[in-house]
mmCIF file of N, CA and C and ligand atoms in Angstrom:
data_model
loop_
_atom_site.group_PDB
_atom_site.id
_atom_site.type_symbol
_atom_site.label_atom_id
_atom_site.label_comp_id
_atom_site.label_asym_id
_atom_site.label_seq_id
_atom_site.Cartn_x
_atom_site.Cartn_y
_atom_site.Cartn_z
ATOM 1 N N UNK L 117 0.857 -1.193 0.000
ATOM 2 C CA UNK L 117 0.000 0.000 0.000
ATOM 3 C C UNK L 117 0.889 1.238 0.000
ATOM 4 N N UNK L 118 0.845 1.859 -1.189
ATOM 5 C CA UNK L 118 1.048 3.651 -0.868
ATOM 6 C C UNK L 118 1.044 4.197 0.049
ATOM 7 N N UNK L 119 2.025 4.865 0.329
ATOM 8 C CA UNK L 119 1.182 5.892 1.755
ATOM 9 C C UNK L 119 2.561 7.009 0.916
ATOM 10 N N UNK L 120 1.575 8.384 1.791
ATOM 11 C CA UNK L 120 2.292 9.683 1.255
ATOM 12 C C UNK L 120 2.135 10.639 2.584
ATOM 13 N N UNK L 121 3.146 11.290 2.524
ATOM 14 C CA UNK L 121 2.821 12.304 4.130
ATOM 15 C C UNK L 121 1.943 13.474 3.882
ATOM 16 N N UNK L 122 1.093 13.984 4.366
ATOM 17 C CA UNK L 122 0.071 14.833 4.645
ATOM 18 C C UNK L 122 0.492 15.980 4.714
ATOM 19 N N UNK L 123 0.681 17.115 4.301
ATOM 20 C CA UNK L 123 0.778 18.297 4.768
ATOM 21 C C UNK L 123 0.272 18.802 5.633
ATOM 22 N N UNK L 124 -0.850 18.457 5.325
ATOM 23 C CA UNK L 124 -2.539 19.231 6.436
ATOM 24 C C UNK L 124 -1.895 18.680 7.363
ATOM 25 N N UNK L 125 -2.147 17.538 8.031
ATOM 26 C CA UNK L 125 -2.485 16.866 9.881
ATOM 27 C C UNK L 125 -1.172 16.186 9.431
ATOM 28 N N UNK L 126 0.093 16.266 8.804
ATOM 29 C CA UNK L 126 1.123 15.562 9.478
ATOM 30 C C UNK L 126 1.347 14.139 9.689
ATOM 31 N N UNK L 127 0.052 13.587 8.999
ATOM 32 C CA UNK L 127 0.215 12.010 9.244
ATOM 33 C C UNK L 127 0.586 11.770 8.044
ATOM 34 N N UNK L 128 0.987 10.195 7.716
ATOM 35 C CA UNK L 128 0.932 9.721 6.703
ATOM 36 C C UNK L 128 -0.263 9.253 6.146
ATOM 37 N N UNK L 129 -0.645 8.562 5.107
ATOM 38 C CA UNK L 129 -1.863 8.425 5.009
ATOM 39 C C UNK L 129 -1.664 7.103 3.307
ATOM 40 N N UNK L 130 -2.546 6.565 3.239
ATOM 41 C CA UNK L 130 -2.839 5.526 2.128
ATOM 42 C C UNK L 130 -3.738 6.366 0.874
ATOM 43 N N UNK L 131 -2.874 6.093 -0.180
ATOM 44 C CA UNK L 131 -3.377 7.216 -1.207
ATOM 45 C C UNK L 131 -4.524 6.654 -1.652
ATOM 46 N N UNK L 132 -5.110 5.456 -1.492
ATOM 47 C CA UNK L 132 -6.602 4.874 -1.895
ATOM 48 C C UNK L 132 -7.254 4.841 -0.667
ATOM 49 N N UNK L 133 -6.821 5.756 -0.138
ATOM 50 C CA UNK L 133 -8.022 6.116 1.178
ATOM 51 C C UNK L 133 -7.419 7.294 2.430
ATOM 52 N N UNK L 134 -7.274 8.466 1.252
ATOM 53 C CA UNK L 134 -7.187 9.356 1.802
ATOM 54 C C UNK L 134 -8.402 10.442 2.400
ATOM 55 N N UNK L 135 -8.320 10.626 3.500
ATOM 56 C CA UNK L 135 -9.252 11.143 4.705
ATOM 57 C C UNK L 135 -9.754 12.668 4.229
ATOM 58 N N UNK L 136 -10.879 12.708 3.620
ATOM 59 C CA UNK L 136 -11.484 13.990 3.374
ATOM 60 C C UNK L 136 -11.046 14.806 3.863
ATOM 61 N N UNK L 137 -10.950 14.882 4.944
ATOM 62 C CA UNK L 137 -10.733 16.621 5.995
ATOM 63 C C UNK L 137 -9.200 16.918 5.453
ATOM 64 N N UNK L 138 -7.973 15.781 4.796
ATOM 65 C CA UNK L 138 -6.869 16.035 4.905
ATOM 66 C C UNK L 138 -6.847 16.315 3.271
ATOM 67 N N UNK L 139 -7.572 16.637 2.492
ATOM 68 C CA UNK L 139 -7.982 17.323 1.266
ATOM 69 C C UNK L 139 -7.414 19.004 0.892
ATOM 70 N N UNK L 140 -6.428 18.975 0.573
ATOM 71 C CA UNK L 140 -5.753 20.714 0.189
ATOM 72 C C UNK L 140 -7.197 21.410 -0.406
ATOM 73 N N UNK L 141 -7.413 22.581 0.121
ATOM 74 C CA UNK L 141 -8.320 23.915 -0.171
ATOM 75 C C UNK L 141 -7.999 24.300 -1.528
ATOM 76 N N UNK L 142 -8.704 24.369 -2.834
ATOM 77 C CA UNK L 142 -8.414 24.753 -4.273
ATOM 78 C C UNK L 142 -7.982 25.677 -4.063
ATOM 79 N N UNK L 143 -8.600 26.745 -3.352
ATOM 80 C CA UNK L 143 -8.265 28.447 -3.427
ATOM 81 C C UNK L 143 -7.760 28.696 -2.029
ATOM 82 N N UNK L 144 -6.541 28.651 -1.841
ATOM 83 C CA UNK L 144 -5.917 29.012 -0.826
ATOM 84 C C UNK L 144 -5.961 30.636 -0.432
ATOM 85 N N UNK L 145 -6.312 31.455 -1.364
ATOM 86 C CA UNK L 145 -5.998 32.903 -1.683
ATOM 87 C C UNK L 145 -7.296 33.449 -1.075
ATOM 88 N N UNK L 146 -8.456 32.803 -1.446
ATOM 89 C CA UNK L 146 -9.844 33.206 -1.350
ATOM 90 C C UNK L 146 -9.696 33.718 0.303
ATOM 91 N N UNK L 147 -10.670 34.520 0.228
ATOM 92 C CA UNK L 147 -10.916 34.902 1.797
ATOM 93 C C UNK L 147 -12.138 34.098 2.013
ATOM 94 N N UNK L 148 -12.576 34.151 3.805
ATOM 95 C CA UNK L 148 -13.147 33.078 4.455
ATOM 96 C C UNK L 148 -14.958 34.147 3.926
ATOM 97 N N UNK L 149 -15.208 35.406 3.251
ATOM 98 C CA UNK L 149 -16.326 35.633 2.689
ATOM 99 C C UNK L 149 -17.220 34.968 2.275
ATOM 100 N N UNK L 150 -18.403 35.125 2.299
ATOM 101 C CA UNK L 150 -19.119 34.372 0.855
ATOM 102 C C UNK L 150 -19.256 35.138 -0.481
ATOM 103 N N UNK L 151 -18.656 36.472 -0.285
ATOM 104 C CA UNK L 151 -18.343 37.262 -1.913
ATOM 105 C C UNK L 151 -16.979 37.671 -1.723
ATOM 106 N N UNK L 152 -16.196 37.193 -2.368
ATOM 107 C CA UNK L 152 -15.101 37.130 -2.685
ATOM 108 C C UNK L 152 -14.156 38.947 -3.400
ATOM 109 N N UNK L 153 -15.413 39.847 -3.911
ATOM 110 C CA UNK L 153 -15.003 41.255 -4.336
ATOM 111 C C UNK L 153 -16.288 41.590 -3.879
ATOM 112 N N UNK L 154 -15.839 42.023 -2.396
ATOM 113 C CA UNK L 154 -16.587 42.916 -1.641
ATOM 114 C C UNK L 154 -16.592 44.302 -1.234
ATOM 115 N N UNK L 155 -17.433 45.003 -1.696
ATOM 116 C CA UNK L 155 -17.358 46.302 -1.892
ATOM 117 C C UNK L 155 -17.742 47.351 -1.181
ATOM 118 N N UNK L 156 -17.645 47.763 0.151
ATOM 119 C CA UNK L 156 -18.393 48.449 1.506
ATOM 120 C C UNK L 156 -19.331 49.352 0.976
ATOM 121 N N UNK L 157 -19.807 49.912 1.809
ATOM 122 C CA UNK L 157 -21.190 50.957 1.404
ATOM 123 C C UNK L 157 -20.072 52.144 2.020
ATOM 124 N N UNK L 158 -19.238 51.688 2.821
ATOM 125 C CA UNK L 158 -18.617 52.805 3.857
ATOM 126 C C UNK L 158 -17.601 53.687 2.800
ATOM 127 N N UNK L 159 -17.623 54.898 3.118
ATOM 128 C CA UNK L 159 -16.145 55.279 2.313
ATOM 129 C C UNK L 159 -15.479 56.747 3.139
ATOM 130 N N UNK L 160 -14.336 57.064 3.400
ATOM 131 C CA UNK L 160 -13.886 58.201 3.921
ATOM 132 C C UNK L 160 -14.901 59.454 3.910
ATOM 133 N N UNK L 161 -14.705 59.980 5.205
ATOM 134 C CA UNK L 161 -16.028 61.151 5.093
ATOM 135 C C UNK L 161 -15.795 62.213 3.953
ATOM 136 N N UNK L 162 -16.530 62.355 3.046
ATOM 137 C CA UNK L 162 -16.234 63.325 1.986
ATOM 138 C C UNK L 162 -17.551 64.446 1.886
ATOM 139 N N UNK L 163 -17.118 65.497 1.613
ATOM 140 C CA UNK L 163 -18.550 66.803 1.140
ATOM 141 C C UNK L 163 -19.253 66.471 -0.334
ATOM 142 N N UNK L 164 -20.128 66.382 0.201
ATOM 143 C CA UNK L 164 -21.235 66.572 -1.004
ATOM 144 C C UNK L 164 -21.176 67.898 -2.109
ATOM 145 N N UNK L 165 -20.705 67.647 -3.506
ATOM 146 C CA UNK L 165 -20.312 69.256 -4.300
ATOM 147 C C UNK L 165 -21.910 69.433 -4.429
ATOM 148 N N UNK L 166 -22.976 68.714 -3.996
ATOM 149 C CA UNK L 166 -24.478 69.041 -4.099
ATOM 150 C C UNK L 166 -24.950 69.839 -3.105
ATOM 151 N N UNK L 167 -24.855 69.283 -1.672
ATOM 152 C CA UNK L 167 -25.586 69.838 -0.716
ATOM 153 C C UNK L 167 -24.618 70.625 0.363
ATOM 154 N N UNK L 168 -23.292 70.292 0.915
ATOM 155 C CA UNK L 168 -22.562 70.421 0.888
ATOM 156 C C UNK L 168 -22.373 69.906 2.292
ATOM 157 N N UNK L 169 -22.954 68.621 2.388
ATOM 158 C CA UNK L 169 -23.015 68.143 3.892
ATOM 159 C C UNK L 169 -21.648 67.127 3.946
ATOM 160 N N UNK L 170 -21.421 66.511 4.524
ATOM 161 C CA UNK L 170 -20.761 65.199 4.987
ATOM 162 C C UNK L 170 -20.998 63.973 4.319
ATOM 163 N N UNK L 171 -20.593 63.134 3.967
ATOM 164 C CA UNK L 171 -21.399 61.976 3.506
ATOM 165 C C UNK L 171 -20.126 60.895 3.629
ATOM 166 N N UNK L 172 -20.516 59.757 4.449
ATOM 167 C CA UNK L 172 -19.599 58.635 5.137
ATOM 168 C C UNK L 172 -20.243 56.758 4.546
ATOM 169 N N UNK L 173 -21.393 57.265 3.037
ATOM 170 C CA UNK L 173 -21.954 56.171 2.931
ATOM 171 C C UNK L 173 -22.402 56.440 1.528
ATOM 172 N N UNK L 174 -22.040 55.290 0.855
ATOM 173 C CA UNK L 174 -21.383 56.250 -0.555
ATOM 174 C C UNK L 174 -23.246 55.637 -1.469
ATOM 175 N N UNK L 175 -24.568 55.186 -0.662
ATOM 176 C CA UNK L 175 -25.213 55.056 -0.926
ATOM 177 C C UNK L 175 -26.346 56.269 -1.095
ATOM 178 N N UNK L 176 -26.433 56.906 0.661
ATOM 179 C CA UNK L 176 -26.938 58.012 0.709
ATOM 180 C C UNK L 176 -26.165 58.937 0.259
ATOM 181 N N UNK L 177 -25.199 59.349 0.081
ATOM 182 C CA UNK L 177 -24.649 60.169 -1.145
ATOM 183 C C UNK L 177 -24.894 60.334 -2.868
ATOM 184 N N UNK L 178 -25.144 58.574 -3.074
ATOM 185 C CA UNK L 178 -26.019 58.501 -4.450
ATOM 186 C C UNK L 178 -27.433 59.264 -3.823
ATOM 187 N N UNK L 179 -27.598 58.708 -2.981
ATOM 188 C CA UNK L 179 -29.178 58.753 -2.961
ATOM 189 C C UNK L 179 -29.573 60.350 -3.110
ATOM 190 N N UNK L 180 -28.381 60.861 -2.837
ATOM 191 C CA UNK L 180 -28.752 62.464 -2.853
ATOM 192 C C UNK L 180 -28.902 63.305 -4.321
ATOM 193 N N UNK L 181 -27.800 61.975 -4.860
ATOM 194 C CA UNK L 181 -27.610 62.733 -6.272
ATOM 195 C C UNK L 181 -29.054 62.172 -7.659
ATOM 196 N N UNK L 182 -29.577 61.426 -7.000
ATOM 197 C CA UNK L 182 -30.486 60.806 -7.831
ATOM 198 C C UNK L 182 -31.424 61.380 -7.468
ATOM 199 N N UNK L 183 -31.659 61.644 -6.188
ATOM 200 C CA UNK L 183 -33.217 62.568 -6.327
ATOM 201 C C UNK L 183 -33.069 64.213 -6.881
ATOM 202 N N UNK L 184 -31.793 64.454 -6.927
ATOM 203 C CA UNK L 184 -31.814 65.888 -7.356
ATOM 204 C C UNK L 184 -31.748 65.860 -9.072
ATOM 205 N N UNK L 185 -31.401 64.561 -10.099
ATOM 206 C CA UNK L 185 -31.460 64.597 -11.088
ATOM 207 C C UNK L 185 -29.937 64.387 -11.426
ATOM 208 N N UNK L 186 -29.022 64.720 -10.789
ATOM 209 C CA UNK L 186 -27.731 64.865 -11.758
ATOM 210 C C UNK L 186 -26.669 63.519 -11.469
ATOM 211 N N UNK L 187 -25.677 63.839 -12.425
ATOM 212 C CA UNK L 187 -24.836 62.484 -12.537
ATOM 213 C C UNK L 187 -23.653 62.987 -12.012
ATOM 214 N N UNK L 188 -23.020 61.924 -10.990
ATOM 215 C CA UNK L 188 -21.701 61.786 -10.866
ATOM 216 C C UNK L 188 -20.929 61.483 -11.791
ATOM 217 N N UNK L 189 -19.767 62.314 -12.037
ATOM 218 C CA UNK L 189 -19.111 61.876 -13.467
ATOM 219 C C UNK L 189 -17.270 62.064 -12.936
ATOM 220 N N UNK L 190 -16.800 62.236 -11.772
ATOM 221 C CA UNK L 190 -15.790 61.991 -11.142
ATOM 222 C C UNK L 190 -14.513 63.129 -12.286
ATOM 223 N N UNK L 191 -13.286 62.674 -12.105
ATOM 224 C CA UNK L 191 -12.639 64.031 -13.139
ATOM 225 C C UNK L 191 -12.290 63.092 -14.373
ATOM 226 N N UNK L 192 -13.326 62.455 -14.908
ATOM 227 C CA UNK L 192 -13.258 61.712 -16.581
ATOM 228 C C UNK L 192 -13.035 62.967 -17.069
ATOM 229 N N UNK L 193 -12.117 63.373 -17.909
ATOM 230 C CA UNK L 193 -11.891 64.327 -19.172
ATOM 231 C C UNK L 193 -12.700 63.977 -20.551
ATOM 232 N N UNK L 194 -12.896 62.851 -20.440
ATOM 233 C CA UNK L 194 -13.997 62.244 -21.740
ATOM 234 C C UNK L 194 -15.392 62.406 -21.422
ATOM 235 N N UNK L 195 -15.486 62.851 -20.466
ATOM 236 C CA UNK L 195 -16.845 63.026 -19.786
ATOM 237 C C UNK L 195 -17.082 64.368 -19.860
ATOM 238 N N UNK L 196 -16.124 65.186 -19.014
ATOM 239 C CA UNK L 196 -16.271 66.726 -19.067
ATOM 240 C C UNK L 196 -16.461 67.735 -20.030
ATOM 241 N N UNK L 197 -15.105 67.322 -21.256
ATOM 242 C CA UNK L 197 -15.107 67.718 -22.338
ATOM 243 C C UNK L 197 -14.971 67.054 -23.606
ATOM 244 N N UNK L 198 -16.303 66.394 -24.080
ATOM 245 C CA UNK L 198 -15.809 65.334 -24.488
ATOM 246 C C UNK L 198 -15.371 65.815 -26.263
ATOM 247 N N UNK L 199 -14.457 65.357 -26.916
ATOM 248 C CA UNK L 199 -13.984 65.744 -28.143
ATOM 249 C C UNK L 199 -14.814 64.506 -29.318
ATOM 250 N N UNK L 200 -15.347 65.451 -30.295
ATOM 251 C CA UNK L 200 -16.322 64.777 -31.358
ATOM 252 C C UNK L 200 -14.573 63.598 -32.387
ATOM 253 N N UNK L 201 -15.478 63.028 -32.373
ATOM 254 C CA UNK L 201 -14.292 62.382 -33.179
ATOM 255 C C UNK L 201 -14.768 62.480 -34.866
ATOM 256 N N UNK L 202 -13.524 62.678 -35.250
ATOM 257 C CA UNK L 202 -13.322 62.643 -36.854
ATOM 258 C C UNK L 202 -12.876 61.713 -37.711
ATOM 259 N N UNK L 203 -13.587 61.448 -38.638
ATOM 260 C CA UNK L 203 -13.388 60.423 -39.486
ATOM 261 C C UNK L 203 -11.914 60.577 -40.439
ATOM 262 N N UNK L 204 -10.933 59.534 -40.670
ATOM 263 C CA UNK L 204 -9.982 59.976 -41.041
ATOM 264 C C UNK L 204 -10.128 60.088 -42.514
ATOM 265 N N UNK L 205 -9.092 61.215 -42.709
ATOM 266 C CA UNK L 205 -8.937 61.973 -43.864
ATOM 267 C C UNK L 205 -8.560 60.788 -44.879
ATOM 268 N N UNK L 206 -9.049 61.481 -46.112
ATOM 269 C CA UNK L 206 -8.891 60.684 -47.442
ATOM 270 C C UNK L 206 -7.854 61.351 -48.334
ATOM 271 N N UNK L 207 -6.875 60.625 -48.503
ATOM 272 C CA UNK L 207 -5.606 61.615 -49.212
ATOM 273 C C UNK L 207 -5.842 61.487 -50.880
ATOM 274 N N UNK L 208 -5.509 62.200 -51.316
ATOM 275 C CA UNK L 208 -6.093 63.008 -52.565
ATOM 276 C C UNK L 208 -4.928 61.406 -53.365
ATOM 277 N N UNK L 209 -3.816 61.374 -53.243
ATOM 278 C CA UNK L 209 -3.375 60.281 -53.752
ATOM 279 C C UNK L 209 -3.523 59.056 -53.745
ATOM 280 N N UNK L 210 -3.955 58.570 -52.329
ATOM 281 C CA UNK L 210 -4.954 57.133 -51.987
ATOM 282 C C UNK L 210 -5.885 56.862 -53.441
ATOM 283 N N UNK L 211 -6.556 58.436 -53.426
ATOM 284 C CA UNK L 211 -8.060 57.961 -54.015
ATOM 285 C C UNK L 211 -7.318 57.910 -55.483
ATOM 286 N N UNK L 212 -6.518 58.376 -55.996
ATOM 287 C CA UNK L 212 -5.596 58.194 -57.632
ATOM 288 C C UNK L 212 -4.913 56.716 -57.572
ATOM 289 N N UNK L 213 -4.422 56.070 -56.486
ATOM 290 C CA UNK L 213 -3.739 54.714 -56.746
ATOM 291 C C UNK L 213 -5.031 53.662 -57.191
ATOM 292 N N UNK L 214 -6.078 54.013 -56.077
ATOM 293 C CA UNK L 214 -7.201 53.299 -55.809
ATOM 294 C C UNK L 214 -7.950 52.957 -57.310
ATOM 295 N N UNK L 215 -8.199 54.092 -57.704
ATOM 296 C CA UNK L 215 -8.487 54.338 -59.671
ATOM 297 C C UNK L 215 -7.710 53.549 -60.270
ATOM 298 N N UNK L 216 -6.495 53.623 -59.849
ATOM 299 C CA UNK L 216 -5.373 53.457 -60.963
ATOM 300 C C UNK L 216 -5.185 51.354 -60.310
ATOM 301 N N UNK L 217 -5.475 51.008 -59.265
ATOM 302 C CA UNK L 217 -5.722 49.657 -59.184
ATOM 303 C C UNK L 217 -6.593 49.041 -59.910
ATOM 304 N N UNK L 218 -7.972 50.081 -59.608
ATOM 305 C CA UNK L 218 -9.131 49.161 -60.618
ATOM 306 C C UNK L 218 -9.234 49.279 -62.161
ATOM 307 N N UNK L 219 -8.349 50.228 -62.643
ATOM 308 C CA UNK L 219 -8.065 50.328 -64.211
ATOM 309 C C UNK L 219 -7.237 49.488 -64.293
ATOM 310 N N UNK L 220 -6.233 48.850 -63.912
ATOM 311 C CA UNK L 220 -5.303 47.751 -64.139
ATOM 312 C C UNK L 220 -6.050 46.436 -64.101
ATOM 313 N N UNK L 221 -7.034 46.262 -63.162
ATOM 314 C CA UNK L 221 -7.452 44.806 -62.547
ATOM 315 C C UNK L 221 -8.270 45.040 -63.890
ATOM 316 N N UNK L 222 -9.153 45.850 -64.093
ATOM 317 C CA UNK L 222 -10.302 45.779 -65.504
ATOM 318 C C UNK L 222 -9.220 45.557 -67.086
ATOM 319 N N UNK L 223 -8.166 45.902 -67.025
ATOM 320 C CA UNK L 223 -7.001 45.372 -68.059
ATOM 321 C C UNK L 223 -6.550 46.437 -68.679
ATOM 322 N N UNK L 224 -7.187 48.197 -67.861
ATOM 323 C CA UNK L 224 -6.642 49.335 -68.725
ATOM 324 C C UNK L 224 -5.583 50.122 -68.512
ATOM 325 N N UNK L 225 -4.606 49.205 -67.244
ATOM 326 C CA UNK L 225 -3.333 49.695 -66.662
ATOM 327 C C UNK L 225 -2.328 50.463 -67.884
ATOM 328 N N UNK L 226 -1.371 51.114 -66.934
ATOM 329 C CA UNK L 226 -0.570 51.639 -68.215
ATOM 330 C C UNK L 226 0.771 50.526 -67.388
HETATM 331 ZN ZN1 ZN I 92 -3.866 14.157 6.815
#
């Protein structure tokens, strides 16, 4: 019979009848939670740029901003000012090769 030493409890043990409890944990890393990315309601006391109170609960702080209508938008620069985007330019020679491909492929290349 096999036997192999245990890490867990230190015994040895028979590898065709090794003792459940002495079973290595998959996720050693995991915390003892039942949600694993847990996210507090709590957050450092900060002022409201709305009302201009205190706010230590980052729920009633939404809650303030949702009944008044407006959005938290934090310092996103894509948010603040946001820049229209432009379609890229078409170069005046692109569009002459482009001609000058499909006159060749049709057989009127020079
Ligand atoms: Zn064991």
């Amino acid at each position: 019979m096999r036997q192999r030493y245990c890490r867990k409890c230190g015994e040895w043990h028979a590898l065709e009848a090794w003792p459940p409890d002495c079973f290595a944990r998959a996720h050693v890393s995991c915390s003892n939670l039942s949600s694993p990315n847990f996210i507090s309601d709590t957050l450092d006391p900060v002022q409201s740029q709305l009302d201009g109170r205190i706010y230590d609960s980052k729920s009633r702080l939404r809650e303030t901003y949702r009944n008044a209508g407006v959005v938290e938008v934090g310092n996103d620069s894509s948010v603040m000012n946001p820049v229209p985007k432009r379609p890229p330019g078409i170069k005046r020679e692109d569009i002459k090769a482009s001609v000058a491909k499909a006159f060749s492929r049709a057989g009127f290349g020079s």
